[in-house]
mmCIF file of C-alpha atoms in Angstrom:
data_model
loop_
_atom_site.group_PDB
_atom_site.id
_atom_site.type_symbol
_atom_site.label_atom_id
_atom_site.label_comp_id
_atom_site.label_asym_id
_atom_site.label_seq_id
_atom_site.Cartn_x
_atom_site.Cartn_y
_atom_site.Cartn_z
ATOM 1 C CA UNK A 140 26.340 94.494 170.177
ATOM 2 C CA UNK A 141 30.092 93.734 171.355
ATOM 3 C CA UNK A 142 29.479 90.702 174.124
ATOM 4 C CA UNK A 143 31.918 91.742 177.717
ATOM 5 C CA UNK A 144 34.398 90.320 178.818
ATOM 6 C CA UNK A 145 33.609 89.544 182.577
ATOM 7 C CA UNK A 146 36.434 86.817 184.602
ATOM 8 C CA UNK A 147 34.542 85.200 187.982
ATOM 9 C CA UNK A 148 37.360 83.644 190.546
ATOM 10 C CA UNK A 149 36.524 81.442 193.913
ATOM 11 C CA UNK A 150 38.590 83.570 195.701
ATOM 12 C CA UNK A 151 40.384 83.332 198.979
ATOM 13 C CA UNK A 152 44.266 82.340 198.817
ATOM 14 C CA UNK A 153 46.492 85.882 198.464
ATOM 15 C CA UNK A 154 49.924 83.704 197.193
ATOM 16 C CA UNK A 155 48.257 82.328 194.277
ATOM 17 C CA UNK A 156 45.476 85.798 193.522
ATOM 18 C CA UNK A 157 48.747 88.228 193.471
ATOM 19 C CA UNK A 158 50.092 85.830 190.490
ATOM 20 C CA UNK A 159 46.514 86.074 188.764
ATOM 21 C CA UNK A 160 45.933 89.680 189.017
ATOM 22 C CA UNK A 161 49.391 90.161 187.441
ATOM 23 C CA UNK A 162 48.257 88.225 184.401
ATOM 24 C CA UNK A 163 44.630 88.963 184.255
ATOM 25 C CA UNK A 164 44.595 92.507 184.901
ATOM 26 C CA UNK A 165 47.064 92.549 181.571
ATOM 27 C CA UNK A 166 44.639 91.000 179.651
ATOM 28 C CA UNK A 167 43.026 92.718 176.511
ATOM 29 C CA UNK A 168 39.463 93.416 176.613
ATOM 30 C CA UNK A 169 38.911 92.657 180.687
ATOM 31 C CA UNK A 170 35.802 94.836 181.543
ATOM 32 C CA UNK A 171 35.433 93.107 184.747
ATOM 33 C CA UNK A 172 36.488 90.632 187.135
ATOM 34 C CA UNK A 173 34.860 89.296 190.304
ATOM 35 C CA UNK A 174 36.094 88.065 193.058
ATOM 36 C CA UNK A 175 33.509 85.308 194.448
ATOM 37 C CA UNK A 176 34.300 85.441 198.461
ATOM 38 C CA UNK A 177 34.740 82.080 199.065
ATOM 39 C CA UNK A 178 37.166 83.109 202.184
ATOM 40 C CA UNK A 179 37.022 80.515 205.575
ATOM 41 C CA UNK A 180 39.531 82.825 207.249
ATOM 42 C CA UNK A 181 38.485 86.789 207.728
ATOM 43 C CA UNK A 182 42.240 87.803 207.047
ATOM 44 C CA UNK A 183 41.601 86.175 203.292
ATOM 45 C CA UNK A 184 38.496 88.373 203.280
ATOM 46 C CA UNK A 185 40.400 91.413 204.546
ATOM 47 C CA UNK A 186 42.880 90.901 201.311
ATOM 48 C CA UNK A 187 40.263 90.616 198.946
ATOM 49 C CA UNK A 188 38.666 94.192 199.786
ATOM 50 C CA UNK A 189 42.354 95.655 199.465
ATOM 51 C CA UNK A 190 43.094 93.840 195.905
ATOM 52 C CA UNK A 191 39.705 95.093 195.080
ATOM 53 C CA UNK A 192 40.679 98.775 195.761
ATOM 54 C CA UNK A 193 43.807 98.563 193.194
ATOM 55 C CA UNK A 194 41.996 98.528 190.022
ATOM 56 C CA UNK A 195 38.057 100.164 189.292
ATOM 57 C CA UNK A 196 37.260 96.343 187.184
ATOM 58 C CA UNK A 197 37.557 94.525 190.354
ATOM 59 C CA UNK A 198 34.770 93.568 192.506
ATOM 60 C CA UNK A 199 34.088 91.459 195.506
ATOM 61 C CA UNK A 200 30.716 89.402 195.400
ATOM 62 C CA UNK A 201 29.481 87.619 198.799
ATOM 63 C CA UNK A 202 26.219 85.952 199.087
ATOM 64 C CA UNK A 203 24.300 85.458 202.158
ATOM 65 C CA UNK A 204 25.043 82.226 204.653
ATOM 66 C CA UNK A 205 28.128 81.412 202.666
ATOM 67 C CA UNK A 206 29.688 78.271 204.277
ATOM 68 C CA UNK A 207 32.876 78.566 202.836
ATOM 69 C CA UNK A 208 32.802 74.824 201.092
ATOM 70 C CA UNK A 209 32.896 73.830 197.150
ATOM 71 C CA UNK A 210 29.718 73.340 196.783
ATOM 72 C CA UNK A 211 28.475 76.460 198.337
ATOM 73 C CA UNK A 212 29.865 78.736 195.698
ATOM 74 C CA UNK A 213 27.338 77.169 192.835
ATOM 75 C CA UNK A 214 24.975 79.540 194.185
ATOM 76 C CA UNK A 215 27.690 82.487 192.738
ATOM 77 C CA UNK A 216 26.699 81.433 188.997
ATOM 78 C CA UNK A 217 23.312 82.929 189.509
ATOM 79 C CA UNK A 218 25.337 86.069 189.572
ATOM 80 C CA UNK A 219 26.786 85.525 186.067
ATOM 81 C CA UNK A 220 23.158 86.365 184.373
ATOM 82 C CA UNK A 221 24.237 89.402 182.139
ATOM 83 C CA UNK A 222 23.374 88.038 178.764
ATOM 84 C CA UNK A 223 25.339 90.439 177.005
ATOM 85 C CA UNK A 224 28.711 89.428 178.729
ATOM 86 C CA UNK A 225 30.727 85.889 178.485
ATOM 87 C CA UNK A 226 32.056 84.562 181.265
ATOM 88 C CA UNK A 227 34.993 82.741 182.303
ATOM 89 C CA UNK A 228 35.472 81.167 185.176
ATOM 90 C CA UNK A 229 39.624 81.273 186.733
ATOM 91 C CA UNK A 230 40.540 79.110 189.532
ATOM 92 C CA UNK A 231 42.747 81.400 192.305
ATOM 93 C CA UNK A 232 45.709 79.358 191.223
ATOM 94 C CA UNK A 233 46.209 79.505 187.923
ATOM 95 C CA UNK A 234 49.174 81.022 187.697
ATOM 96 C CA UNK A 235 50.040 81.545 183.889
ATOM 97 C CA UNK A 236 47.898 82.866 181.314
ATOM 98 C CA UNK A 237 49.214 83.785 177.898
ATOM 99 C CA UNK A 238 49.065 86.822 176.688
ATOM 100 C CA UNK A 239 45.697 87.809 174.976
ATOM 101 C CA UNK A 240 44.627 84.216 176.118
ATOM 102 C CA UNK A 241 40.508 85.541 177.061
ATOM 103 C CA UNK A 242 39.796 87.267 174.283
ATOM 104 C CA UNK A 243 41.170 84.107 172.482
ATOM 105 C CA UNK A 244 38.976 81.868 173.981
ATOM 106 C CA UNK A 245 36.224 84.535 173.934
ATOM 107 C CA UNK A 246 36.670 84.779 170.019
ATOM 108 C CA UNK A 247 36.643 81.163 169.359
ATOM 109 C CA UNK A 248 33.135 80.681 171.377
ATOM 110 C CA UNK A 249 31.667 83.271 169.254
ATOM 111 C CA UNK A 250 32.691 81.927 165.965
ATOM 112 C CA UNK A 251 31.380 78.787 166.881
ATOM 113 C CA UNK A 252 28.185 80.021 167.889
ATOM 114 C CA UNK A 253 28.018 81.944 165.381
ATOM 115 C CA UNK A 254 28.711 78.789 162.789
ATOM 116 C CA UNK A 255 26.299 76.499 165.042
ATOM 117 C CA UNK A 256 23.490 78.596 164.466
ATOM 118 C CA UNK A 257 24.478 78.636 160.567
ATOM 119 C CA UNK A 258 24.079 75.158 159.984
ATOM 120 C CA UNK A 259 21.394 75.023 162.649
ATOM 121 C CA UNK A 260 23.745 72.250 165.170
ATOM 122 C CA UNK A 261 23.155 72.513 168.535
ATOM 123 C CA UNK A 262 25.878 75.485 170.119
ATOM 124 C CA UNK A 263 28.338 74.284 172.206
ATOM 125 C CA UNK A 264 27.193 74.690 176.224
ATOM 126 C CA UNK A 265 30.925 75.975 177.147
ATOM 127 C CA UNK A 266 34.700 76.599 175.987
ATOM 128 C CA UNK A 267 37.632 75.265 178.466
ATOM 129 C CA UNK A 268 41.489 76.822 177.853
ATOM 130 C CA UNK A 269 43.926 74.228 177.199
ATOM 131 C CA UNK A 270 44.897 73.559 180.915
ATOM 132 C CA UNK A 271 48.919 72.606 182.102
ATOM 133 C CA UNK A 272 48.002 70.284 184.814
ATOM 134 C CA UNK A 273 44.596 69.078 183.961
ATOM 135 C CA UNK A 274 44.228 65.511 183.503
ATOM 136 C CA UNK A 275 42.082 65.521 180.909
ATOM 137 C CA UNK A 276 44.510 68.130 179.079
ATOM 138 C CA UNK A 277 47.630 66.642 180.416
ATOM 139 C CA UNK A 278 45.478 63.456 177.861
ATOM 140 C CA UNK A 279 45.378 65.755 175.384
ATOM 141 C CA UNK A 280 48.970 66.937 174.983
ATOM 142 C CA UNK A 281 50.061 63.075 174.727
ATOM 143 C CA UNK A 282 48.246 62.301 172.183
ATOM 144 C CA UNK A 283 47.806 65.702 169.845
ATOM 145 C CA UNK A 284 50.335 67.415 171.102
ATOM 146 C CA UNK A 285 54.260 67.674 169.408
ATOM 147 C CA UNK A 286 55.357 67.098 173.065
ATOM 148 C CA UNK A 287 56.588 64.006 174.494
ATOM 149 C CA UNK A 288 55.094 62.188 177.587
ATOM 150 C CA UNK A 289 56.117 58.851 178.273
ATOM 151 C CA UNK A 290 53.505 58.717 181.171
ATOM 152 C CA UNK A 291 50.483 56.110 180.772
ATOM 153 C CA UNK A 292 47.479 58.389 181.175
ATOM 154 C CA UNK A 293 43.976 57.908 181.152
ATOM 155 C CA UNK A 294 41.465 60.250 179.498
ATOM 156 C CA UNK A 295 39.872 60.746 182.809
ATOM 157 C CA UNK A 296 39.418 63.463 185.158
ATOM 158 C CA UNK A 297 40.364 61.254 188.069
ATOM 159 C CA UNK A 298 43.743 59.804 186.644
ATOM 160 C CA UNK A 299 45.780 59.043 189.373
ATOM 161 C CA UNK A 300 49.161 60.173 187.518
ATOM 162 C CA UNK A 301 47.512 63.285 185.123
ATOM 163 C CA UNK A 302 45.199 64.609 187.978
ATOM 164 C CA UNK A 303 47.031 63.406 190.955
ATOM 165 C CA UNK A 304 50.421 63.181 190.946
ATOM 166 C CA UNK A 305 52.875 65.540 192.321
ATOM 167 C CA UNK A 306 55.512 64.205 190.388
ATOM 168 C CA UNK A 307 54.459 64.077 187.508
ATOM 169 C CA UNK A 308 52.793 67.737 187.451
ATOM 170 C CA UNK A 309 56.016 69.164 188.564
ATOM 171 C CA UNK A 310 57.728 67.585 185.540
ATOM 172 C CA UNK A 311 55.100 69.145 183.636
ATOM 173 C CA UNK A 312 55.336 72.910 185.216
ATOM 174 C CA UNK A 313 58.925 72.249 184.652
ATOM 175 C CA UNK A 314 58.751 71.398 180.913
ATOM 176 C CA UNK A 315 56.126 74.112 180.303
ATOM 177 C CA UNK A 316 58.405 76.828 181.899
ATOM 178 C CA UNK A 317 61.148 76.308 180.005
ATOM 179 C CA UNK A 318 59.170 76.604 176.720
ATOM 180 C CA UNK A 319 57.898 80.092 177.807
ATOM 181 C CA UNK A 320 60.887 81.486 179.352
ATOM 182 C CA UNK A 321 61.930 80.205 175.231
ATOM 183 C CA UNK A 322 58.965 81.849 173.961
ATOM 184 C CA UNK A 323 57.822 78.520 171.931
ATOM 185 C CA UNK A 324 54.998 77.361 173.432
ATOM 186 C CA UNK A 325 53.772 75.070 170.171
ATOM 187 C CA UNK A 326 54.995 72.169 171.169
ATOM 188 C CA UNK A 327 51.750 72.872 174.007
ATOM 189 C CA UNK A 328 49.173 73.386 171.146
ATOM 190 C CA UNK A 329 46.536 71.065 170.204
ATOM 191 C CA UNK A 330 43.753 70.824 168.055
ATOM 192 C CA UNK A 331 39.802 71.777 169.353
ATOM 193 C CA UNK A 332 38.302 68.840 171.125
ATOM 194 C CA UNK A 333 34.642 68.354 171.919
ATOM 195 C CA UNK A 334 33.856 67.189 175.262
ATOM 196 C CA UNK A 335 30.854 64.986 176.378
ATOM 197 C CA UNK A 336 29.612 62.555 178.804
ATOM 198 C CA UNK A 337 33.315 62.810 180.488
ATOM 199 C CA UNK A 338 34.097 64.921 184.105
ATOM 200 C CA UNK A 339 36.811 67.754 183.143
ATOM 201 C CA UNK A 340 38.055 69.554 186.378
ATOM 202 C CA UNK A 341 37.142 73.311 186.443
ATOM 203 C CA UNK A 342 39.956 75.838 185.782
ATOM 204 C CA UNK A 343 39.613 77.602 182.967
ATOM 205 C CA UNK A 344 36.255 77.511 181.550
ATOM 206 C CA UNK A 345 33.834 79.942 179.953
ATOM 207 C CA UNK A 346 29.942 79.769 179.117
ATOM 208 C CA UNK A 347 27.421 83.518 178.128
ATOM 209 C CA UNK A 348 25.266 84.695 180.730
ATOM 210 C CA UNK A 349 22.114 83.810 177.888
ATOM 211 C CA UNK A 350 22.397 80.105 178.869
ATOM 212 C CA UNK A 351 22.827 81.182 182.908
ATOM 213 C CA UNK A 352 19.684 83.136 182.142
ATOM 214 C CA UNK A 353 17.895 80.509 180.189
ATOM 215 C CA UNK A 354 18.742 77.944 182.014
ATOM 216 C CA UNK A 355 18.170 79.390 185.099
ATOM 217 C CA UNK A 356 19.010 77.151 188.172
ATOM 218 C CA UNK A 357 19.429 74.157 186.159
ATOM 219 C CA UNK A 358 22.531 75.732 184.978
ATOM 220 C CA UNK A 359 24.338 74.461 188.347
ATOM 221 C CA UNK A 360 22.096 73.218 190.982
ATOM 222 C CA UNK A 361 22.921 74.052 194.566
ATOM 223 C CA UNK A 362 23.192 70.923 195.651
ATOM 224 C CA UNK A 363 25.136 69.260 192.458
ATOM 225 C CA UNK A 364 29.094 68.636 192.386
ATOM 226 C CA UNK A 365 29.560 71.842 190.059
ATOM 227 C CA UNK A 366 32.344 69.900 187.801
ATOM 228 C CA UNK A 367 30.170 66.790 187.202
ATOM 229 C CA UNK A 368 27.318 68.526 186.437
ATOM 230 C CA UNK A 369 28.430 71.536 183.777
ATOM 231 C CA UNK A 370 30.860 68.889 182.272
ATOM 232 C CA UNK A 371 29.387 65.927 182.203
ATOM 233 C CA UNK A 372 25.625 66.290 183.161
ATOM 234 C CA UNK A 373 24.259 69.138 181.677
ATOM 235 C CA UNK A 374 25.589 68.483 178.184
ATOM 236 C CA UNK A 375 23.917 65.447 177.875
ATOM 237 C CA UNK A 376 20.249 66.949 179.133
ATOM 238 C CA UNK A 377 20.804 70.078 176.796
ATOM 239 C CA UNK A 378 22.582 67.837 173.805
ATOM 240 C CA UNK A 379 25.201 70.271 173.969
ATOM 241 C CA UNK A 380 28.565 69.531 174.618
ATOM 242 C CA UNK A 381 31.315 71.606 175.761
ATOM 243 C CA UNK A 382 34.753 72.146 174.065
ATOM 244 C CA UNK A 383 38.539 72.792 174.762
ATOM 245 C CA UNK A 384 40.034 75.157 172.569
ATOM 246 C CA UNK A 385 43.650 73.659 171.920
ATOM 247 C CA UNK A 386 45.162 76.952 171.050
ATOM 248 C CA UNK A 387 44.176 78.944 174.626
ATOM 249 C CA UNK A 388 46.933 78.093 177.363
ATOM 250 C CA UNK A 389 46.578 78.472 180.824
ATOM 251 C CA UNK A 390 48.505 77.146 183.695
ATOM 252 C CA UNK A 391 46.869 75.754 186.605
ATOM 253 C CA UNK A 392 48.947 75.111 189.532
ATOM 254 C CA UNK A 393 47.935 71.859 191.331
ATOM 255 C CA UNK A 394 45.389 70.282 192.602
ATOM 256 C CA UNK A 395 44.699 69.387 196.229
ATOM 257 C CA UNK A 396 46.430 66.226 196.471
ATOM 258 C CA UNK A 397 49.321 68.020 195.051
ATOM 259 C CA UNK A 398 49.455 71.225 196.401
ATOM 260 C CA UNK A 399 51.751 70.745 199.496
ATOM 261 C CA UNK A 400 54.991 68.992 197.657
ATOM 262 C CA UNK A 401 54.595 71.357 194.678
ATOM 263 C CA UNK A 402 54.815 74.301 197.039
ATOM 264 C CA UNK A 403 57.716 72.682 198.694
ATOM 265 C CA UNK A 404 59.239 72.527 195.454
ATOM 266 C CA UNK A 405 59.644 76.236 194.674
ATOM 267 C CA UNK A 406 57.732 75.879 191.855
ATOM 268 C CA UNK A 407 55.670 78.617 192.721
ATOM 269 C CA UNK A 408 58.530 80.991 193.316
ATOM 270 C CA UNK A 409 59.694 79.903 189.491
ATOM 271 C CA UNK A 410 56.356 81.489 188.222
ATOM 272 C CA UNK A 411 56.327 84.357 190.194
ATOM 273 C CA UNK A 412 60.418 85.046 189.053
ATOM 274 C CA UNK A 413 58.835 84.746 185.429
ATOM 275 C CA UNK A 414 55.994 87.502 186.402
ATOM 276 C CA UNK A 415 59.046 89.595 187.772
ATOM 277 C CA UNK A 416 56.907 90.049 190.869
ATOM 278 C CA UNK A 417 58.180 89.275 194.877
ATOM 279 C CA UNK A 418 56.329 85.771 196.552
ATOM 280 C CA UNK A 419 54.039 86.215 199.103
ATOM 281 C CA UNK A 420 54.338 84.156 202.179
ATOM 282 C CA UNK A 421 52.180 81.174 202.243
ATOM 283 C CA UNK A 422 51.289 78.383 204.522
ATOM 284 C CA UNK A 423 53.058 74.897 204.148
ATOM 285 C CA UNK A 424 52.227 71.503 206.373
ATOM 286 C CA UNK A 425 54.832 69.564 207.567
ATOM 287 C CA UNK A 426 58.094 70.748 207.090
ATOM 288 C CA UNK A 427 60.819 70.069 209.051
ATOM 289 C CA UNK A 428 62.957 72.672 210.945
ATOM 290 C CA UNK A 429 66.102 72.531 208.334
ATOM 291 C CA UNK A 430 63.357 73.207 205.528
ATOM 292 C CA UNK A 431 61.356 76.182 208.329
ATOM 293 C CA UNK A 432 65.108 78.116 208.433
ATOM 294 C CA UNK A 433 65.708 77.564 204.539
ATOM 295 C CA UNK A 434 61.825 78.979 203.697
ATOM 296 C CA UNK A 435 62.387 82.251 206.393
ATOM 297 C CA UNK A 436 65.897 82.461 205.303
ATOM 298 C CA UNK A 437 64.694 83.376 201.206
ATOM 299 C CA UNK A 438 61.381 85.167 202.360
ATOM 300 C CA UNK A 439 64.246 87.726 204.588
ATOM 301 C CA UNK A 440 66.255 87.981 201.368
ATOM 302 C CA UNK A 441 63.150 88.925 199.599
ATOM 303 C CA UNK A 442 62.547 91.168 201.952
ATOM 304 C CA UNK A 443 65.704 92.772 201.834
ATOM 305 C CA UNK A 444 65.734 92.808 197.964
ATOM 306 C CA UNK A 445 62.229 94.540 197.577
ATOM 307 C CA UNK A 446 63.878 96.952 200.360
ATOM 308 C CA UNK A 447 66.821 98.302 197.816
ATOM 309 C CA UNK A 448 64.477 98.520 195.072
ATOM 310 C CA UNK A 449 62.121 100.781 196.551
ATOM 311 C CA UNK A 450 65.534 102.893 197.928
ATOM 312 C CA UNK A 451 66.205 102.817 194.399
ATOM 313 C CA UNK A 452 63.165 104.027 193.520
#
């Protein structure tokens, strides 16, 4: 029987889900994607129930007492227990996904179950996208990929410079835009990689609802640092490891301690120019009054643009 195709998202931020739900809702072979309410603010919660109501495979899922925090929203994998569906798991902000990347990564994680279960090898636990600005990726692409980084990275998920860095992620973004506004995105592609007794951060990353079913709560603990534990922990008590298909490109768009200079950056806007779709406003810390007046000057010209087009209309 044909496995579904089910996406789960932490969900909460509306300027990074309108980018996602551009991409996703394109992709081939979606049967369903939920929207794990893991709002703190009841506007956020309000804008989930109206992206819901645009398209019939979207769905909200709360669970009682939610407190809103990271480690909270493990108990939302006990949800993912169909075990004729694969699931993957899409951060709010990634805000590029190639086209037909899913059922890519869904195809590959058959095939290799499928071949593990030939030769009678343990099947891999999960199947992470190649991520663009994931440090362990970000590894990856230095060493396997025909791309040139001159950075010194470490094959760990707390890098300073591959998982940290503003900088350097923006040069990244930068260099990874221009090879798909060229339509050659090769020079991103790297081979399969196994992945074991190492932390990988979260963004991408898909597993079947059998193993959330046999595993049961051991699959993520309530009380266990979620990216630890399914990357790192897990494989080694279930001697299976995960893998990152090389081939599968998403693009995540930063991590905490870069989220506030990338935004300043208009790198954000640069993705949602590529999706062809208006930017939502969003909230930025610190800015000075010059940079205030520049921000509500280009959200009033988007305004005003989105206003002819729909006269046009």
């Amino acid at each position: 029987m044909p496995s579904k195709l089910v996406v789960v998202t932490p969900a909460g931020r509306e300027h990074y889900l309108e980018l996602l739900a551009h991409h996703l809702l394109s992709q081939p072979g979606l049967h369903e994607w939920q929207l794990w309410d893991n709002c703190r603010r009841e506007s956020d919660r309000v804008y989930l129930r109206r992206l819901a109501q645009r398209d019939p495979r979207i769905r909200v899922v709360s669970i009682p007492a939610f407190e809103g925090c990271h480690r909270s929203s493990n108990r939302f994998y006990r949800r993912c227990d169909d075990p004729r569906a694969f699931y993957i798991k899409i951060d709010d902000d990634v805000v590029y996904l190639e086209p037909g990347a899913l059922e890519r990564l869904r195809q590959t994680a058959r095939a290799q179950r499928q071949a593990a279960q030939l030769l009678g090898r343990p099947v891999p636990l999960w199947w992470s996208a190649l991520v663009v600005n994931n440090a362990i990726c970000s590894w990856l692409l230095k060493h396997h990929a025909k791309l040139e980084l001159p950075e010194r990275l470490s094959c760990q998920a707390s890098d300073p410079l591959g998982g940290a860095c503003p900088a350097f992620a923006l040069r990244l973004h930068e260099r990874f835009l221009a090879q798909v506004e060229q339509g050659r995105l090769e020079p991103f592609r790297v081979p399969d990689f196994p992945v074991s007794l190492s932390r990988l951060s979260i963004n991408c990353l898909g597993f079947w609802g059998q193993d959330v079913l046999r595993l049961g709560q051991r699959f993520c603990p309530d009380d266990a640092d979620e990216e630890e534990w399914l990357s790192a922990v897990l494989p080694s008590l279930t001697g299976r490891h995960g893998c990152v298909v090389g081939d599968v490109l998403v693009a995540h768009f930063a991590c905490e301690a870069q989220e506030q200079a990338l935004l300043r950056s208009g790198l954000l806007e640069r993705y949602y120019a590529l999706a062809g779709r208006p930017v939502p406003d969003y909230p930025l810390q610190g800015l000075s009054l010059p940079q205030r007046l520049r921000r509500w000057l280009r959200a009033r010209q988007r305004r005003h643009k989105a206003g002819l087009v729909a006269g046009i209309g």
